[in-house]
Each structure stands twice: as structure tokens, then as C-alpha cells.
XYZ file of C-alpha atoms in Angstrom:
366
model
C 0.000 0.000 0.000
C 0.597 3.681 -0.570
C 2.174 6.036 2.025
C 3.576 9.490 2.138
C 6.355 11.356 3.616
C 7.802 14.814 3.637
C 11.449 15.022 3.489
C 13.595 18.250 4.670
C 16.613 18.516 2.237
C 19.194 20.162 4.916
C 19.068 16.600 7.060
C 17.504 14.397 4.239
C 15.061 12.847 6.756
C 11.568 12.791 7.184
C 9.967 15.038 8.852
C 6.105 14.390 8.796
C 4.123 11.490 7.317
C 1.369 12.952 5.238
C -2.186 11.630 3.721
C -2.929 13.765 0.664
C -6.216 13.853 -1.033
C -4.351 13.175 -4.378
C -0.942 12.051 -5.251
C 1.028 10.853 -8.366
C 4.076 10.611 -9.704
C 5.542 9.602 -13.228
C 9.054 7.652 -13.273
C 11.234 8.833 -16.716
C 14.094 7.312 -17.769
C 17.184 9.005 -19.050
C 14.788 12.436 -17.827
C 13.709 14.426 -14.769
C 10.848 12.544 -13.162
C 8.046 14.492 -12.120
C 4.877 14.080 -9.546
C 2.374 16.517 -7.812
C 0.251 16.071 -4.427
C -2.704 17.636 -3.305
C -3.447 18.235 0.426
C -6.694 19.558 2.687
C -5.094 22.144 5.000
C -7.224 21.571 7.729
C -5.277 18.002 8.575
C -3.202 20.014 11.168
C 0.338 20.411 9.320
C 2.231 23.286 9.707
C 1.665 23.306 5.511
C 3.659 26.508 5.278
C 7.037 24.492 6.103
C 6.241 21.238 4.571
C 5.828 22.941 0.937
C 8.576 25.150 1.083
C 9.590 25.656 -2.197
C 12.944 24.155 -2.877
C 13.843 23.156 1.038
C 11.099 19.992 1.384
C 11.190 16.466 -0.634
C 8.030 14.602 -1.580
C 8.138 10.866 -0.740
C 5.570 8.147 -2.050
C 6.376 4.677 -0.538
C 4.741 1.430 -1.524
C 5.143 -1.118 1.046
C 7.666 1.446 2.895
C 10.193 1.386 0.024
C 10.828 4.788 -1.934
C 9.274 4.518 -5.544
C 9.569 8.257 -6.258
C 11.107 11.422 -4.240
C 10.697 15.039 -6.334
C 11.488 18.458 -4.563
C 8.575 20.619 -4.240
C 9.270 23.169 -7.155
C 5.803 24.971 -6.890
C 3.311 25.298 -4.092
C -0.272 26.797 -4.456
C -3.114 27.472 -1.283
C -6.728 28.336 -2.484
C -8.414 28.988 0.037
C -11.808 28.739 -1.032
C -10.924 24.836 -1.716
C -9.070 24.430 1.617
C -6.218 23.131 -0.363
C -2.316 23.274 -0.786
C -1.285 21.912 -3.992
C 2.242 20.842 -5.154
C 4.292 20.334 -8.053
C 7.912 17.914 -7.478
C 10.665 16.929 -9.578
C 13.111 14.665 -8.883
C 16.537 14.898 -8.262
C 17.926 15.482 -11.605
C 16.349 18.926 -11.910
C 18.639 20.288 -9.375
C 21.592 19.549 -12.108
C 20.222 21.676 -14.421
C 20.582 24.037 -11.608
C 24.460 23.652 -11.058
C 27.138 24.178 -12.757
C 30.694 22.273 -11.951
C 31.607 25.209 -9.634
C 29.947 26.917 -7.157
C 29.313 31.008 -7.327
C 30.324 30.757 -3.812
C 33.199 28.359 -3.531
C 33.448 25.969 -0.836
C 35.926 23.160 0.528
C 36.767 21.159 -2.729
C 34.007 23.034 -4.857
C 35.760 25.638 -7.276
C 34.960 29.162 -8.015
C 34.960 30.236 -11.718
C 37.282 30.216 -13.156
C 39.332 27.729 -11.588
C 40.213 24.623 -13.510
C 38.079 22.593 -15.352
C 36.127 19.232 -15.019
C 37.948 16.233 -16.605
C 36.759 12.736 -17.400
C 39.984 11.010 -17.970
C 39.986 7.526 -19.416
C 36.918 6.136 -17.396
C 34.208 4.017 -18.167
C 30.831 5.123 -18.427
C 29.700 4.777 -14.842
C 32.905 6.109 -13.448
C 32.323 9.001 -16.232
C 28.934 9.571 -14.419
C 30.565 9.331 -10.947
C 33.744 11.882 -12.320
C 30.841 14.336 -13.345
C 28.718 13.950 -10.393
C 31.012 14.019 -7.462
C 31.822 17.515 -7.052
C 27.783 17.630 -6.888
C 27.778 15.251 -3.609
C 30.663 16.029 -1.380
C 33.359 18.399 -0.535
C 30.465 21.883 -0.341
C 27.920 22.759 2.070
C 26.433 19.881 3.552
C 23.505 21.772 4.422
C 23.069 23.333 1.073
C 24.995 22.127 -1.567
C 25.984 18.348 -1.181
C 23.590 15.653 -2.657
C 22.831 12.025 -1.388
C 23.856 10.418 -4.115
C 25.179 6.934 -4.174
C 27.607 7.277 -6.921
C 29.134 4.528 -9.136
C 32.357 3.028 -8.609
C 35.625 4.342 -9.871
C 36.942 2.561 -12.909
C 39.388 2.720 -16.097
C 37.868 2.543 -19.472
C 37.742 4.974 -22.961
C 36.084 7.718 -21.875
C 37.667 10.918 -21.659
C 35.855 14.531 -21.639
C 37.107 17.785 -20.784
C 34.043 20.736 -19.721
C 35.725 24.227 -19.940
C 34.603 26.421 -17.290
C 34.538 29.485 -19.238
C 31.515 27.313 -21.729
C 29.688 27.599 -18.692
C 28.230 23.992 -18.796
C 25.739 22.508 -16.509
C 26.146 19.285 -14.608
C 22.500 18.081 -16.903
C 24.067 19.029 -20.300
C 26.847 17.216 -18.883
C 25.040 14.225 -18.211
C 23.317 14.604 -21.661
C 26.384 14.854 -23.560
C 27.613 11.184 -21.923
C 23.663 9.829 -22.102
C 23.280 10.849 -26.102
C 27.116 10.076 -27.339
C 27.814 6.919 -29.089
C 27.435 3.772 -27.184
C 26.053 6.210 -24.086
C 24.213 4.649 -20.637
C 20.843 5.024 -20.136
C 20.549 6.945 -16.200
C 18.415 6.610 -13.313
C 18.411 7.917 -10.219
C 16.567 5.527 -7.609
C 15.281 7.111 -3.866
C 15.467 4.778 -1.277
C 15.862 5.076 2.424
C 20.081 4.809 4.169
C 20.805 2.698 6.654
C 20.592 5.597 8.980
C 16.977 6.559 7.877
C 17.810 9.431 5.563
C 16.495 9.574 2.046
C 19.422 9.025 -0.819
C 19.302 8.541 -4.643
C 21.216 5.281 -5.937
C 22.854 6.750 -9.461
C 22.400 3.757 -11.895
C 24.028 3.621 -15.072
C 23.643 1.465 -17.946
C 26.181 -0.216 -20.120
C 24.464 0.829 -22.202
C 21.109 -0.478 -20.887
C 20.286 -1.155 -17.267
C 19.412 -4.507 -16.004
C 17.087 -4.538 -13.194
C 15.233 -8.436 -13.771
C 12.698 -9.472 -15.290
C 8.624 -9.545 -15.295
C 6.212 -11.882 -16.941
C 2.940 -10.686 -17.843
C 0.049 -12.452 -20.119
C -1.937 -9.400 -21.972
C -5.015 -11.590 -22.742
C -5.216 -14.449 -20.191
C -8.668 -14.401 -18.597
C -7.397 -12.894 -15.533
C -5.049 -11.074 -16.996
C -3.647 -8.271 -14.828
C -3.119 -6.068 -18.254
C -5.942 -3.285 -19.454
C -5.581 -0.866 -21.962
C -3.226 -2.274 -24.350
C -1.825 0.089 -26.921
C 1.235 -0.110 -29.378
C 2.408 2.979 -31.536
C 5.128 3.114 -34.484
C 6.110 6.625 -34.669
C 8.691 8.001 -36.984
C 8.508 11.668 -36.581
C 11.635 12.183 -35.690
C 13.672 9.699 -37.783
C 16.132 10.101 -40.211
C 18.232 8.080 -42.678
C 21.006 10.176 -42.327
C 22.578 12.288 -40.250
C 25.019 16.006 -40.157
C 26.640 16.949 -36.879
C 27.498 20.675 -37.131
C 30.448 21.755 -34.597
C 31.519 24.404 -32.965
C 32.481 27.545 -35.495
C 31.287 29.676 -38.338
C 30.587 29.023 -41.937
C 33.136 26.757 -43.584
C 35.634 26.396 -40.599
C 32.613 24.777 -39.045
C 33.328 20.962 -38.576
C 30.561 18.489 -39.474
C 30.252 14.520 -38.935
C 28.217 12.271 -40.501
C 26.643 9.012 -40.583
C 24.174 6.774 -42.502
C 21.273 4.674 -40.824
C 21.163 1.521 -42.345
C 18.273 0.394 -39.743
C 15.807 1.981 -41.337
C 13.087 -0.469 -42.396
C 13.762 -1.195 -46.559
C 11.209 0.699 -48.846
C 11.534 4.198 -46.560
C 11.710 7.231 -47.983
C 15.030 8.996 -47.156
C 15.005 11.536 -44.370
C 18.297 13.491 -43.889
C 19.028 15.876 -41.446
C 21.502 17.981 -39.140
C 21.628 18.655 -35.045
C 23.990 21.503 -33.889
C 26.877 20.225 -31.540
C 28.190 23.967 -31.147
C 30.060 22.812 -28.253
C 32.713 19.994 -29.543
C 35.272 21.552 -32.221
C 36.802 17.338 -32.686
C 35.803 15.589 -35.858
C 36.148 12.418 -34.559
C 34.487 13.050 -31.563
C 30.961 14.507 -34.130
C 31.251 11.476 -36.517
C 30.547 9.551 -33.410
C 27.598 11.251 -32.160
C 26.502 11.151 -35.824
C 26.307 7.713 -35.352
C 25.193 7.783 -32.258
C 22.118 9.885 -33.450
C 21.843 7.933 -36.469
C 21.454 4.773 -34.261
C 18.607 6.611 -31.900
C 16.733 8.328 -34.732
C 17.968 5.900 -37.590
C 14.289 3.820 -36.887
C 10.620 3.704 -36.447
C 10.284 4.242 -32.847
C 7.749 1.247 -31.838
C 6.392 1.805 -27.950
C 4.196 -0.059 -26.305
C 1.486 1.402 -23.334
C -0.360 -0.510 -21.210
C -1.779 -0.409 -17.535
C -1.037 -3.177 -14.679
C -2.961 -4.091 -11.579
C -0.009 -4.263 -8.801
C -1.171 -5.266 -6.055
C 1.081 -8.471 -6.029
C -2.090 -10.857 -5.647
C -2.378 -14.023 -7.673
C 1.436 -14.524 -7.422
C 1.479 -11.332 -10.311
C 4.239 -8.871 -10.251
C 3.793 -6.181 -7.521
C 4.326 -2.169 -7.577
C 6.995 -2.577 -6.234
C 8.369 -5.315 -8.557
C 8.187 -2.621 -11.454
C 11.556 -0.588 -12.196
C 12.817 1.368 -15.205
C 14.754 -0.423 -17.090
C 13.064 -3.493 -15.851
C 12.835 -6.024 -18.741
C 9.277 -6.823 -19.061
C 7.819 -9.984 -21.016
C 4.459 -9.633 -22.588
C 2.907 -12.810 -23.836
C -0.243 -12.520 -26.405
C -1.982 -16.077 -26.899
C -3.913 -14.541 -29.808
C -4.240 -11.108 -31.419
C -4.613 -10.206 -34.814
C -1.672 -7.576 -34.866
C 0.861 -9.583 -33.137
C -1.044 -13.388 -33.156
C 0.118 -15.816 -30.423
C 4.052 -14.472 -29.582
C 6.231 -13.098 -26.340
C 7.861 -9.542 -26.618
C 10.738 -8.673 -24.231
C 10.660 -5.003 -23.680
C 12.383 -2.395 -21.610
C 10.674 -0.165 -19.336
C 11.101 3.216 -19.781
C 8.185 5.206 -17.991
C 5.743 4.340 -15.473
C 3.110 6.368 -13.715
C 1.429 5.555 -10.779
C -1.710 7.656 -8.370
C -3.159 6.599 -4.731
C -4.363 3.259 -6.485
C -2.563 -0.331 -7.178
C -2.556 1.057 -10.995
C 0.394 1.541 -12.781
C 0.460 2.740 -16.484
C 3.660 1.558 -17.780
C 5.721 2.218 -20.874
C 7.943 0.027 -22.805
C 10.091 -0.072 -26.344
C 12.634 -2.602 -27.950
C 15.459 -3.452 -25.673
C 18.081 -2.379 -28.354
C 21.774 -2.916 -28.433
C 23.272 -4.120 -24.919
């Protein structure tokens, strides 16, 4: 079952335990996750504190674990309702937010324009960590450092260098690693320390994560599936790809790459997306190829709603992860006849019920 908590970010511990009148949440991956509550301001909180804007976390527990956490990013009273109303995001918001140094330097946390942030010859996750760990220790406690569980450190082919003076934030950051060739897919999972205190577990692909496996039947008699829908979109594909670099007119570097994916008999579809901050050729012919690979197809995703209560043996709420790889078996259907799918969940939403919409596409390259 569902229960509520509001977290205060100084300590990063609960503070109240709250019953709203509405509550949701919706889990993205590789994106900022975002949720909203609704409260009656008569249940006796001091409401005032526990939506302050930017200070207070929004907790929704099933079965006491964390299955999202978002700060409170807007608050609104109406009075005539008798209700505070509040918008959350989740930790990754905060990274659009920060740059890799501090306008007011402290302990290990630069000032502009000192230095630079390097990724030196790591591997993805320790590329993540690299980019992230200025962002969790060595600043304010208070203010500044975030509980994040950070990947371990580790040599592999990455190398980046972020120039202060480009003024990058730790999300475009993050972007840059998530969309380049070969790139991890990124989560960051809540969950309670072993002290209490609420902390985000930074999971990174390689490049997809692996969080298990769930079986469901779409059209068994009991089936805990509803509201079955696939889409093929390919709005934003392309059969070929221009990466335009940093510069001006002809001194402007561009990469390029092909899609051979694309399903035989498509019409071509070429295009270009503006890298104005990498000057290396090498560097835009991969993420050419890297965008050629993610927009190089007919994006195929799959929507469907789950009853998770965990009765009938049948995979709980709590069972349900991103990327969780999620079987879907059709005994008859006259699009996809009698067949199993293994997908990869990307988005789930779930409200005050045992509901959960989920959303899932191809696995891909691993």
C-alpha cells in the first residue's frame, strides 16, 4: 500500500508522514521525473514548512520502500478549496541548476574560473561518478551536497574535458555522456540509508540497465493487463545524419553518418543537429552515429496499464523498475497473433491506487 512522507533537504530525513487527497508521480528514464500532491489544509500540518519551495522532498512509498522522491518546485493554497497543492521533480532537476563550480566556492568546490572538469579515461559509470562528485561532497552539507550513491571508480575509454569558461551545466553534462555513441541510459533511484535518511542510488547502464525481469500475459482471462496500446512513430527519424560543430561558416566541422536500420522501402530523411560545443571531428562522426542509431528507426512503444497489487502470485508495484525487462505474452491477437515480446521499461506512472500505467520499447543494443 501507498504512504507518504515529507522530506527536509538540509538533514535528508523525514519530517512528517502525510495523507494527501491526491498524489502521483511519473518515473522517466534518461529524464527528470516528475509528480504533484494535493493536500486539505485543515489536517493540522504546519503546511507553510512542509511545501517550502525548494527546502522539502516529496516521498511516495509502496510497502515502505521509496518509488519516487521530487522536490517541491511549486506550491499553491486556495483557500476557497481548503487546499495546498504541489508540483515535485526529482533529483535530476537540481543539475540543471548547477554548474561544476559553485558562485560561492566551498571546501573542494571551485569558483569560476578555476580549472576545469575532466573525465579522464573512465568508463561510463565512473564518467557519471567523475561528473557527479563535485555535486555530492566536498560543499555545504547543508546546502549544496547531494545524497547520491555514486558509481564506482573505474578505467575505461572515456575521456571529456568541460571548460569552465563554456559555462556547462552538470544536466548538459550528463546529456552529452547519455546521447554520445554507445552512451548509458541513467536513473536515479530514492530509497531510504541505513541511517533513515532519504538518498538517490545513481544507476548507469552499459548501455542499458538490467534490473530483472517480469512476466505478464496481456489476454489471459485474468489477466492483470488493461488498456493495451502499441504505436510506431517516426517523426523524428532520419536516414542520415550532419553533426554541425563548434564555429562559423566553412571552418565549421561536421560529422556524418548513414542509418542503415531503417526499415527497406523508406523514404530517405536526412538531417543535421547543432553540436556547437565539440570543435573534434572524430568526436561529431561519433555522435553522428550515435544519433543515427537513436533516430535511424521507427520508434515502436508499447502502453499498457497493470494491476499491482502483487495478488495471484502477479508482479507487484513494487516489482516494477525502469529499465526493468518486461515480457508480454499474447496467446492470440490479430496484430501480433500468439508471440512473447521482451521489452524495456522506460516510464511508469502511478496515483493513490494499485494502478500503474507503464511504458515500454525494444530493448536495443546491450
Amino acid at each position: 500500500m501507498w504512504t507518504y512522507k515529507i522530506v527536509e533537504h538540509s538533514s535528508m530525513r523525514p519530517i512528517a508522514r502525510v495523507e494527501p487527497k491526491a498524489a502521483s508521480f511519473t518515473r522517466i528514464l534518461n529524464a527528470v521525473s516528475t509528480g504533484g500532491a494535493t493536500f486539505n489544509v485543515r489536517d493540522g500540518h504546519d503546511w507553510l514548512r512542509l511545501t517550502a519551495v525548494w527546502a522539502m522532498i516529496f516521498v511516495a512509498e509502496w510497502d515502505g520502500v521509496p518509488q519516487y522522491a521530487g522536490y517541491v518546485i511549486d506550491s499553491r493554497y486556495s483557500k476557497t478549496k481548503g487546499e495546498i497543492t504541489i508540483k515535485t521533480e526529482c533529483v535530476r532537476t537540481v543539475f540543471a541548476r548547477r554548474l561544476p563550480f559553485a558562485v560561492i566556492g566551498t571546501g573542494s568546490v571551485p569558483e569560476y574560473p578555476d580549472g576545469t572538469l575532466k573525465v579522464d579515461r573512465k568508463t561510463w559509470p565512473a564518467a557519471v561518478r567523475e561528473i557527479l562528485r563535485r555535486q555530492a561532497q566536498g560543499g555545504d552539507p547543508e546546502r549544496w551536497n547531494l545524497p547520491l550513491v555514486l558509481p564506482a571508480d573505474a578505467t575505461g575509454g572515456v575521456s571529456r574535458t568541460f571548460w569552465n569558461y563554456e559555462f556547462w551545466t552538470i544536466e548538459q553534462m550528463l546529456s552529452e555522456l547519455q546521447n554520445a555513441e554507445g552512451g548509458p541510459d541513467l536513473d536515479f533511484d530514492p530509497r531510504w540509508s541505513t541511517a533513515g535518511t532519504l538518498e538517490w542510488v545513481v544507476r548507469v547502464g552499459s548501455p542499458r540497465l538490467s534490473r530483472g525481469r517480469v512476466d505478464w500475459h496481456v489476454d489471459a482471462s485474468r489477466s492483470a493487463v488493461t488498456d493495451f496500446d502499441a504505436a510506431w512513430n517516426g517523426q523524428k527519424s532520419f536516414s542520415g545524419v550532419h553533426t554541425i560543430g563548434k564555429g562559423s561558416e566553412k571552418k565549421m566541422p561536421v560529422g556524418k553518418a548513414g542509418a542503415p536500420i531503417m526499415p527497406g522501402g523508406t523514404v530517405f530523411l536526412d538531417g543535421a543537429h547543432p553540436y556547437k560545443e565539440i570543435s573534434n571531428l572524430a568526436q561529431l562522426n561519433a555522435q553522428a552515429r550515435s544519433d543515427a542509431a537513436a533516430f535511424g528507426q521507427i520508434t515502436q512503444q508499447w502502453s499498457f496499464k497493470v494491476e499491482g497489487s502483487g495478488d495471484r502470485g502477479l508482479p507487484a508495484i513494487g516489482d516494477i523498475s525502469l529499465g526493468l525487462a518486461a515480457a508480454l505474452t499474447f496467446s492470440s491477437d490479430p496484430i501480433f497473433g500468439p508471440s512473447t515480446h521482451l521489452r524495456y521499461v522506460i516510464s511508469y506512472s502511478c496515483d493513490m491506487t494499485n494502478i500503474a500505467s507503464v511504458e515500454v520499447q525494444d530493448i536495443g543494443p546491450n
